[in-house]
């Protein structure tokens, strides 16, 4: 088959910026309801433990909180919701969309795009942010499900021995069903979570009359006074207060699924009022009944409603955990496309929703980590100490990257960008310092996870660069090779062969070794270069570029966005190639550690282990197994 001669292949119009991938018929209110279930699941379960843990930290071992403590902590929670979630994320950070997508990888891509070659440190910030997200993703299911099931102890103390095994059973079941996808279950996420917020609002509203003076907590002076007058206890309480805003990153990360306006409408119309009412109600109840400090959330409700509330809370925490797990799959896919993690098998679980994916290896590693935390800490109170550092660290990185984007991409003056963003950064650094006090009481968990993941990502990125340098050093320019191969001395085999290469100007190793050892060249040869752009998705019209070199050789460049699942046969078929008849030749590299390369030997060994565990290129690019040929090559790193 002759190579197509087109330079670019327009196949569909470019999507508009901010396109969420939903059908135009999807109504605004349907998206708003959907965002309630997916975006706000995590922050919606915070009232289960945030106020309780904050007051425990302020009052110390089992003592009843004073009125000043209740006013101060409720005030801090309310203003954390106003300043961090509302002003920073809902109104400011969500402006920083990358072709409609949000999240740390999108922010990194935006910052790197405007900084160019000088933006290497942005990648490091992105690695740290992604690593801390994983720490958050491990702790969220554990603390959320534990805190909900612990409500059974209020129904009857006889349930206490069953809290831990029941929590483990729920979590294992949740991870076990991930391979089936969440498309059907997600239909119920929005309505169920909306009902959860309404019930929370009613629970808080029913106790406001216990002590209406709690409404004075909207005065930030109570929070400031509490911090100034309670020393270390105040800082410990501030670290726990941050539990009230965990999940704020999800507003930004899930922006591409629902759009900016539906997420904002849900926040102002339902989420913020419901959260505020619930925290105020818990505070008013504790002012009137300090003895209910054991579990103020569930004690908002009458005894006959305790068991239904525990069941509803369990469903809400499962939904919150599901959202975090799904987010982890998405972040992992983006990190792979950005070259920060090795290739892993990615499965689509929906034919229609782009975000419905499943990564088996990530799923089972997450389950092992979550089960380990539940068994190690045994209660939500013990886990609370481990929670804040990951979230605050991630928020500090978001603020830093946002400053770069505001200054360089939005063209704000550095003074204006600093004036707007520095107050948020200062607040989050104070929260980070407060959470650092819990380092030896569980805070080491996310830091250990984060350090291990940053080391792995840096090793993979550095090792991949060294491998690319070694391949380039051995390179044979493609122009020289094509002249030699076409001189008639090499046998010709019928058909068309595709050779993947990381450098389009060099001869692919598989092509060179095929000619060298087999002394054969196909009648038509495609030199295929795959590029991952710093865009979430590449428009189909700009997907493929074809450059014929001769009757025998054609260079093809295929571009994917960092949120897309690469499928080379489908793309080539759309570009006019006879995809079922193509043979794909790939280079399988045998890596050998060497003390003479740019990494220590221990890091060489780590990179080699990661490379061996990576999904091979044929599976990653959806190349049929019976159409793929691999040729080995040894590389010292």
XYZ file of C-alpha atoms in Angstrom:
637
model
C 0.000 0.000 0.000
C 1.483 3.389 -0.853
C 2.070 5.742 2.037
C -0.542 8.492 2.350
C 0.829 11.780 1.134
C -1.151 14.138 3.324
C 0.765 16.325 5.751
C -2.048 16.733 8.280
C -5.168 14.713 8.710
C -8.252 16.686 9.781
C -10.819 14.251 11.118
C -12.964 16.303 13.470
C -13.271 19.882 14.651
C -11.141 21.027 17.539
C -13.036 20.896 20.853
C -13.689 24.198 22.504
C -11.546 25.077 25.532
C -13.192 23.911 28.689
C -15.080 21.123 26.940
C -15.859 18.445 29.498
C -16.495 15.634 27.088
C -20.191 15.517 27.972
C -22.944 15.523 25.445
C -24.349 18.978 24.678
C -27.689 17.592 25.907
C -26.244 17.087 29.406
C -27.961 19.819 31.365
C -26.252 22.262 33.675
C -28.200 20.942 36.654
C -27.361 17.324 35.820
C -23.670 18.254 35.833
C -24.154 20.159 39.087
C -25.778 17.141 40.732
C -23.043 14.871 39.389
C -20.365 17.127 40.846
C -21.975 16.836 44.285
C -21.296 13.098 44.291
C -17.844 13.020 42.721
C -16.215 16.342 43.598
C -17.537 16.885 47.118
C -17.582 13.343 48.494
C -14.341 13.801 50.464
C -15.022 17.220 51.970
C -18.590 16.072 52.671
C -17.414 13.387 55.101
C -15.127 15.738 57.052
C -17.832 16.687 59.615
C -17.680 13.093 60.845
C -14.344 13.785 62.513
C -13.009 17.334 61.903
C -14.657 19.192 64.841
C -14.259 16.234 67.202
C -10.531 15.848 66.514
C -9.925 19.624 66.670
C -11.537 19.903 70.111
C -9.776 16.767 71.345
C -6.472 18.353 70.329
C -7.402 21.636 72.028
C -8.719 20.141 75.285
C -6.206 17.309 75.611
C -6.760 13.749 76.845
C -10.450 13.349 77.371
C -11.175 16.734 78.985
C -14.378 18.604 78.152
C -13.835 21.616 75.855
C -14.379 25.126 77.224
C -16.700 27.653 75.576
C -13.684 29.549 74.255
C -12.401 26.368 72.625
C -15.734 25.624 70.950
C -16.108 29.180 69.627
C -12.472 29.298 68.505
C -12.436 25.947 66.703
C -15.807 26.455 64.974
C -14.642 29.910 63.863
C -11.401 28.470 62.452
C -13.307 25.778 60.556
C -15.778 28.266 59.074
C -13.023 30.605 57.941
C -10.940 27.745 56.550
C -13.951 26.876 54.368
C -14.358 30.521 53.335
C -10.718 31.404 52.684
C -9.179 28.189 51.391
C -12.055 26.447 49.636
C -14.244 29.342 48.522
C -11.779 32.117 47.735
C -8.725 30.109 46.740
C -10.114 27.058 44.967
C -13.653 27.883 43.862
C -12.955 31.441 42.724
C -9.224 31.569 41.920
C -7.525 28.212 41.248
C -10.328 26.991 38.992
C -9.464 29.814 36.584
C -6.190 27.998 35.828
C -7.596 25.406 33.443
C -5.479 23.614 30.855
C -7.877 23.204 27.928
C -10.651 22.727 30.480
C -8.734 20.266 32.692
C -7.485 20.819 36.232
C -5.319 19.059 38.818
C -1.623 19.143 39.677
C -0.411 17.681 36.333
C -2.410 20.290 34.412
C -1.010 23.100 36.557
C 2.511 21.723 36.073
C 1.964 21.592 32.307
C 0.738 25.202 32.261
C 3.692 26.434 34.331
C 6.243 24.464 32.328
C 4.797 25.726 29.061
C 5.328 29.383 30.002
C 8.741 28.831 31.638
C 10.202 26.640 28.883
C 13.698 25.250 29.494
C 14.030 27.169 32.768
C 11.104 25.338 34.316
C 12.868 22.182 35.502
C 12.025 22.902 39.138
C 8.328 22.880 38.185
C 8.617 19.168 37.381
C 10.069 18.569 40.850
C 7.175 20.471 42.414
C 4.798 18.382 40.333
C 6.450 15.160 41.518
C 6.066 16.213 45.147
C 2.446 17.255 44.584
C 1.565 13.966 42.872
C 3.350 11.974 45.600
C 1.434 13.797 48.339
C -1.806 13.176 46.452
C -1.076 9.448 46.685
C -0.553 9.831 50.434
C -3.928 11.544 50.679
C -5.535 8.841 48.506
C -4.299 6.103 50.848
C -5.444 7.796 54.062
C -8.859 9.077 52.851
C -10.588 5.686 52.427
C -9.149 4.429 55.704
C -10.176 7.384 57.891
C -13.520 7.969 56.165
C -14.808 4.397 56.424
C -13.458 3.954 59.966
C -15.107 7.176 61.170
C -18.470 6.105 59.737
C -18.431 2.547 61.081
C -17.326 3.799 64.514
C -20.802 5.269 64.823
C -22.004 1.723 65.515
C -20.485 1.994 68.997
C -23.077 4.658 69.805
C -25.910 2.347 68.778
C -24.666 -0.250 71.266
C -21.194 -0.871 72.770
C -21.596 -4.518 71.713
C -20.647 -3.455 68.158
C -17.184 -2.192 69.188
C -15.261 -5.449 68.465
C -16.739 -5.506 64.950
C -15.746 -1.959 63.895
C -12.287 -2.913 62.596
C -13.225 -6.126 60.720
C -16.332 -4.483 59.240
C -14.285 -1.498 58.041
C -11.753 -3.840 56.434
C -14.517 -5.829 54.744
C -16.062 -2.654 53.276
C -12.698 -1.424 52.004
C -11.711 -4.772 50.482
C -15.101 -4.981 48.771
C -14.726 -1.424 47.444
C -11.356 -2.138 45.821
C -12.495 -5.555 44.564
C -15.246 -4.054 42.388
C -13.059 -1.402 40.755
C -12.384 -3.515 37.670
C -16.106 -3.444 36.835
C -16.041 0.342 36.535
C -18.107 2.961 38.317
C -20.349 4.174 35.491
C -23.533 2.534 36.808
C -22.853 3.188 40.484
C -21.876 6.797 39.751
C -25.446 7.438 38.594
C -26.447 7.266 42.246
C -23.485 9.201 43.642
C -24.999 12.647 43.062
C -28.488 12.032 44.527
C -27.180 10.034 47.513
C -24.490 12.604 48.356
C -26.974 15.468 47.918
C -29.289 13.689 50.376
C -26.322 13.282 52.740
C -25.647 17.040 52.671
C -29.324 17.826 53.282
C -29.418 15.453 56.270
C -26.220 17.037 57.625
C -27.747 20.503 57.275
C -30.941 19.400 59.070
C -28.939 17.781 61.869
C -27.011 20.988 62.482
C -30.070 23.212 62.096
C -32.010 21.173 64.672
C -29.412 21.991 67.353
C -28.730 25.658 66.614
C -31.340 26.584 69.194
C -29.281 24.754 71.864
C -27.131 27.891 71.995
C -27.711 30.512 69.298
C -24.625 32.412 70.456
C -22.599 29.969 68.323
C -23.476 32.174 65.339
C -20.906 34.615 66.689
C -18.261 32.134 65.497
C -18.523 33.824 62.097
C -16.420 36.553 63.722
C -12.799 35.559 62.887
C -11.632 37.239 66.093
C -12.701 34.116 68.007
C -10.391 31.933 65.953
C -7.451 34.330 66.223
C -7.965 34.733 69.977
C -8.080 30.961 70.414
C -4.733 30.528 68.645
C -3.071 33.347 70.578
C -4.238 32.118 73.989
C -3.764 28.352 73.735
C -0.131 27.961 72.672
C 0.867 24.505 71.456
C -2.646 23.156 72.036
C -3.940 25.835 69.688
C -1.489 24.768 66.966
C -2.390 21.105 67.452
C -6.052 22.026 67.119
C -5.265 24.078 63.989
C -3.698 21.006 62.412
C -6.931 19.090 63.060
C -9.040 22.004 61.788
C -7.479 21.408 58.393
C -9.380 18.125 58.237
C -12.442 20.259 57.417
C -11.010 21.256 54.020
C -9.543 17.944 52.884
C -10.934 17.267 49.447
C -10.599 20.873 48.276
C -8.063 19.744 45.652
C -10.833 17.618 44.117
C -12.687 20.775 43.070
C -9.798 21.583 40.763
C -8.808 18.046 39.786
C -12.331 17.132 38.614
C -13.011 20.379 36.773
C -12.632 18.697 33.386
C -15.381 16.198 34.179
C -18.089 18.678 35.147
C -16.968 22.175 34.204
C -16.229 25.205 36.318
C -19.772 26.613 36.614
C -21.572 23.445 37.844
C -18.917 22.882 40.522
C -19.244 26.473 41.711
C -23.042 26.317 41.711
C -22.983 23.156 43.832
C -20.596 24.753 46.336
C -22.543 27.949 46.882
C -26.004 26.410 46.542
C -25.660 23.320 48.737
C -22.240 22.269 49.987
C -21.046 25.370 51.837
C -24.416 26.087 53.547
C -24.783 22.424 54.605
C -21.251 22.217 56.006
C -21.577 25.530 57.852
C -24.919 24.522 59.408
C -23.568 21.165 60.509
C -20.449 22.595 62.167
C -22.492 25.352 63.819
C -25.001 22.770 65.044
C -22.253 20.582 66.504
C -20.786 23.631 68.218
C -24.141 24.752 69.666
C -24.828 21.246 70.977
C -21.409 21.047 72.659
C -21.922 24.444 74.282
C -25.124 23.098 75.854
C -23.969 19.485 76.322
C -20.152 19.229 76.612
C -20.501 15.585 77.626
C -21.395 14.711 74.004
C -17.790 15.253 72.991
C -17.372 11.506 72.335
C -18.916 11.795 68.873
C -20.710 15.110 68.296
C -21.636 14.353 64.681
C -23.767 11.282 65.314
C -25.149 12.698 68.578
C -26.802 15.484 66.564
C -29.463 12.914 65.728
C -32.028 11.191 67.986
C -31.277 7.669 69.167
C -33.808 6.104 66.770
C -31.933 7.661 63.819
C -28.437 6.527 64.847
C -28.379 3.261 62.918
C -29.799 4.799 59.692
C -27.262 7.634 60.011
C -24.394 5.161 60.440
C -25.545 3.333 57.304
C -25.919 6.596 55.356
C -22.521 7.800 56.577
C -20.957 4.512 55.485
C -22.437 4.908 52.007
C -21.196 8.529 51.903
C -17.666 7.491 52.905
C -17.635 4.736 50.292
C -18.608 7.342 47.677
C -15.880 9.679 48.970
C -13.358 6.831 48.811
C -14.492 5.890 45.304
C -13.917 9.450 44.111
C -10.379 9.425 45.532
C -9.587 6.016 43.993
C -10.869 7.144 40.591
C -8.792 10.323 40.943
C -5.716 8.212 41.665
C -6.211 6.273 38.433
C -6.492 9.563 36.529
C -3.400 11.089 38.191
C -1.408 7.911 37.492
C -2.375 7.971 33.821
C -1.324 11.619 33.542
C 1.971 10.929 35.351
C 2.736 8.080 32.921
C 2.035 10.279 29.918
C 4.254 13.022 31.364
C 7.110 10.529 31.766
C 7.092 10.505 35.571
C 6.058 6.858 36.020
C 6.638 3.685 33.985
C 3.909 2.397 31.711
C 1.156 0.404 33.401
C -1.825 -1.390 31.929
C -4.817 0.936 31.718
C -8.302 -0.457 31.108
C -11.337 1.474 29.985
C -14.438 0.622 32.001
C -16.865 2.712 29.947
C -17.369 3.099 26.215
C -18.692 6.644 26.596
C -17.020 8.341 29.592
C -13.387 9.310 29.031
C -12.602 9.439 32.753
C -13.743 5.866 33.476
C -10.469 3.936 33.626
C -8.993 1.219 35.818
C -5.311 0.524 36.528
C -5.038 -2.903 38.198
C -1.566 -2.447 39.680
C -2.433 0.875 41.296
C -5.716 -0.506 42.622
C -4.134 -3.432 44.453
C -1.201 -1.440 45.813
C -3.683 1.108 47.164
C -5.684 -1.659 48.831
C -2.582 -3.110 50.504
C -1.580 0.349 51.780
C -5.099 1.189 53.040
C -5.480 -2.147 54.858
C -2.037 -1.667 56.412
C -3.043 1.773 57.754
C -6.351 0.530 59.180
C -4.652 -2.375 60.966
C -1.791 -0.148 62.169
C -3.840 2.788 63.504
C -7.117 0.967 64.336
C -9.226 4.161 64.779
C -10.095 7.335 62.908
C -8.719 9.460 65.769
C -5.309 7.822 65.462
C -5.366 8.224 61.671
C -6.328 11.910 61.898
C -2.761 12.754 62.938
C -1.488 11.314 59.662
C -3.964 13.124 57.438
C -3.095 16.796 57.375
C 0.503 16.880 56.150
C -0.235 15.377 52.737
C -3.147 17.728 52.047
C -1.458 20.903 53.302
C 1.724 20.094 51.399
C -0.268 19.584 48.204
C -2.064 22.907 48.722
C 1.226 24.763 49.262
C 2.515 23.359 45.963
C -0.710 24.364 44.201
C -0.348 27.933 45.495
C 3.304 28.086 44.348
C 2.474 26.839 40.849
C -0.520 29.167 40.684
C 1.767 32.149 41.327
C 3.889 31.140 38.320
C 0.809 30.713 36.116
C -0.717 34.028 37.239
C 2.551 35.873 36.626
C 3.681 34.266 33.376
C 0.539 32.888 31.719
C -2.108 35.369 32.894
C 0.352 38.283 32.525
C -0.271 39.611 36.023
C 2.501 41.765 37.438
C 4.583 39.837 40.004
C 3.442 42.296 42.670
C -0.240 41.666 41.930
C 0.268 37.884 41.734
C 2.086 37.905 45.076
C -0.508 40.165 46.690
C -3.333 37.810 45.676
C -1.663 34.442 46.274
C 0.748 35.128 49.167
C -2.039 35.361 51.807
C -3.310 31.902 50.854
C 0.233 30.549 50.834
C 0.866 32.063 54.261
C -2.293 30.523 55.718
C -1.412 27.114 54.285
C 2.160 27.319 55.571
C 0.735 27.984 59.045
C -1.500 24.925 58.655
C 1.489 22.915 57.410
C 3.520 23.962 60.458
C 0.649 22.970 62.739
C 0.400 19.564 61.082
C 4.168 19.110 61.345
C 3.713 18.887 65.128
C 2.017 15.536 64.489
C 5.049 14.128 62.664
C 5.754 11.396 65.220
C 2.074 10.625 65.823
C 1.240 9.521 62.290
C 2.441 12.426 60.158
C 5.405 10.286 59.102
C 3.080 8.098 57.025
C 2.324 10.484 54.117
C 5.871 11.859 54.230
C 7.348 8.367 53.930
C 4.978 7.509 51.090
C 5.720 10.825 49.400
C 9.504 10.476 49.729
C 9.413 6.966 48.268
C 7.262 8.067 45.326
C 9.327 11.190 44.587
C 12.469 9.014 44.591
C 10.798 6.582 42.204
C 9.555 9.335 39.869
C 12.891 11.153 39.829
C 14.712 7.860 39.182
C 12.366 6.987 36.323
C 12.681 10.413 34.724
C 16.474 10.553 35.111
C 16.980 6.941 34.026
C 14.783 7.405 30.963
C 16.830 10.476 30.000
C 20.082 8.500 30.347
C 18.702 5.669 28.221
C 17.618 8.196 25.581
C 21.103 9.770 25.635
C 22.752 6.361 25.194
C 20.441 5.478 22.313
C 21.124 8.840 20.694
C 24.879 8.339 21.145
C 24.694 5.115 19.155
C 22.402 6.636 16.620
C 22.586 6.227 12.886
C 20.988 9.226 11.155
C 17.832 8.111 9.381
C 18.793 9.921 6.168
C 22.053 7.924 5.943
C 20.317 4.634 6.686
C 17.570 5.127 4.115
C 20.107 5.813 1.356
C 22.035 2.664 2.269
C 18.901 0.498 2.614
C 17.474 1.561 -0.750
C 20.566 0.787 -2.805
C 19.126 -2.601 -3.854
C 21.433 -4.890 -1.845
C 18.801 -5.637 0.836
C 16.039 -8.172 0.208
C 12.492 -6.827 0.163
C 9.603 -8.439 2.021
C 6.028 -7.635 1.023
C 3.802 -5.547 3.255
C 4.222 -2.560 5.524
C 6.216 -2.450 8.782
C 5.939 0.133 11.550
C 9.039 0.924 13.619
C 8.578 2.931 16.812
C 11.252 5.471 17.696
C 11.814 8.027 20.410
C 13.855 10.261 18.103
C 12.418 10.810 14.619
C 15.761 11.878 13.129
C 17.485 8.630 14.135
C 17.116 5.121 12.785
C 15.011 2.950 15.133
C 17.089 0.200 16.721
C 14.595 -2.458 15.653
C 14.850 -1.354 12.008
C 18.637 -1.257 12.045
C 18.979 -4.691 13.687
C 16.333 -6.202 11.427
C 18.328 -5.218 8.365
C 21.668 -6.082 9.979
C 20.741 -9.580 11.179
C 17.847 -10.634 8.933
C 19.079 -8.827 5.803
C 15.521 -7.896 4.890
C 13.531 -4.713 4.463
C 9.784 -4.406 4.014
C 8.375 -2.900 0.855
C 6.925 -0.018 2.890
C 8.334 1.197 6.216
C 6.794 3.664 8.655
C 9.043 5.405 11.191
C 6.567 6.193 13.940
C 7.240 8.779 16.626
C 4.746 9.168 19.505
C 4.658 12.546 21.263
C 2.911 13.308 24.559
C 1.933 16.960 24.657
C 1.415 19.143 27.729
C -2.266 19.384 26.768
C -4.952 17.137 28.278
C -6.183 16.062 24.833
C -5.003 16.671 21.294
C -7.697 17.548 18.713
C -8.154 14.823 16.121
C -7.389 17.323 13.367
C -3.882 17.736 14.794
C -3.309 14.128 15.832
C -1.247 12.757 12.942
C 1.446 14.310 10.756
C 2.835 12.348 7.803
C 6.076 13.124 5.998
C 6.955 10.824 3.042
C 10.725 10.380 2.695
C 10.628 8.104 -0.368
C 8.595 5.299 -1.898
C 9.965 3.014 0.830
C 10.121 5.181 3.960
C 7.533 7.445 5.606
C 7.845 9.358 8.862
C 4.673 9.565 10.945
C 4.264 11.611 14.121
C 1.327 10.842 16.412
C 0.419 13.237 19.215
C -1.505 12.349 22.374
C -2.543 14.473 25.331
C -1.501 13.497 28.838
C -5.053 12.429 29.725
C -5.557 10.184 26.700
C -5.172 6.425 26.350
C -2.881 5.820 23.344
C -4.277 3.437 20.705
C -1.923 3.347 17.725
C -3.829 0.888 15.490
C -6.986 2.998 15.775
C -5.106 6.229 15.022
C -3.278 4.725 12.027
C -6.515 3.286 10.675
C -8.067 6.744 10.891
C -5.065 8.132 9.018
C -5.643 5.838 6.033
C -3.290 2.949 6.802
C -4.428 -0.653 6.489
C -4.099 -1.200 10.266
C -4.929 -4.969 10.405
C -2.146 -5.682 7.899
C 0.595 -3.717 9.651
C 3.518 -5.378 11.440
C 4.970 -3.473 14.403
C 8.655 -3.725 15.280
C 9.776 -2.597 18.722
C 13.075 -2.571 20.579
C 13.174 -4.484 23.882
C 16.029 -3.016 25.883
C 18.086 -5.163 28.240
C 19.315 -2.747 30.906
C 22.537 -3.366 32.837
C 23.627 -1.234 35.845
C 26.931 0.564 35.454
C 28.840 2.707 38.001
C 30.098 4.863 35.139
C 26.714 6.398 34.283
C 25.016 9.457 35.765
C 23.164 7.637 38.579
C 24.389 5.664 41.601
C 24.211 1.890 41.193
C 21.321 1.605 43.697
C 19.340 4.026 41.553
C 20.301 2.098 38.406
C 18.890 -1.041 40.018
C 15.699 0.765 41.023
C 15.225 2.052 37.479
C 15.837 -1.400 36.005
C 13.312 -2.938 38.422
C 10.731 -0.317 37.426
C 11.464 -0.872 33.726
C 10.999 -4.629 34.095
C 7.709 -4.111 35.914
C 6.453 -1.673 33.266
C 3.839 -2.754 30.761
C 5.514 -3.431 27.420
C 5.032 -0.905 24.652
C 2.846 -3.174 22.534
C 0.204 -3.526 25.266
C 0.453 0.134 26.270
C -0.149 1.333 22.702
C -2.865 -1.311 22.118
C -0.834 -3.125 19.458
C -2.217 -6.635 18.783
C 0.130 -9.302 20.160
C 0.156 -11.214 16.868
C 1.275 -8.089 14.978
C 4.199 -7.140 17.268
C 7.850 -8.183 16.851
C 10.428 -7.303 19.517
C 14.180 -7.116 18.921
C 16.533 -6.929 21.916
C 19.312 -4.417 22.565
C 21.654 -4.118 25.584
C 22.099 -0.703 27.230
C 24.361 0.139 30.181
C 22.971 2.763 32.540
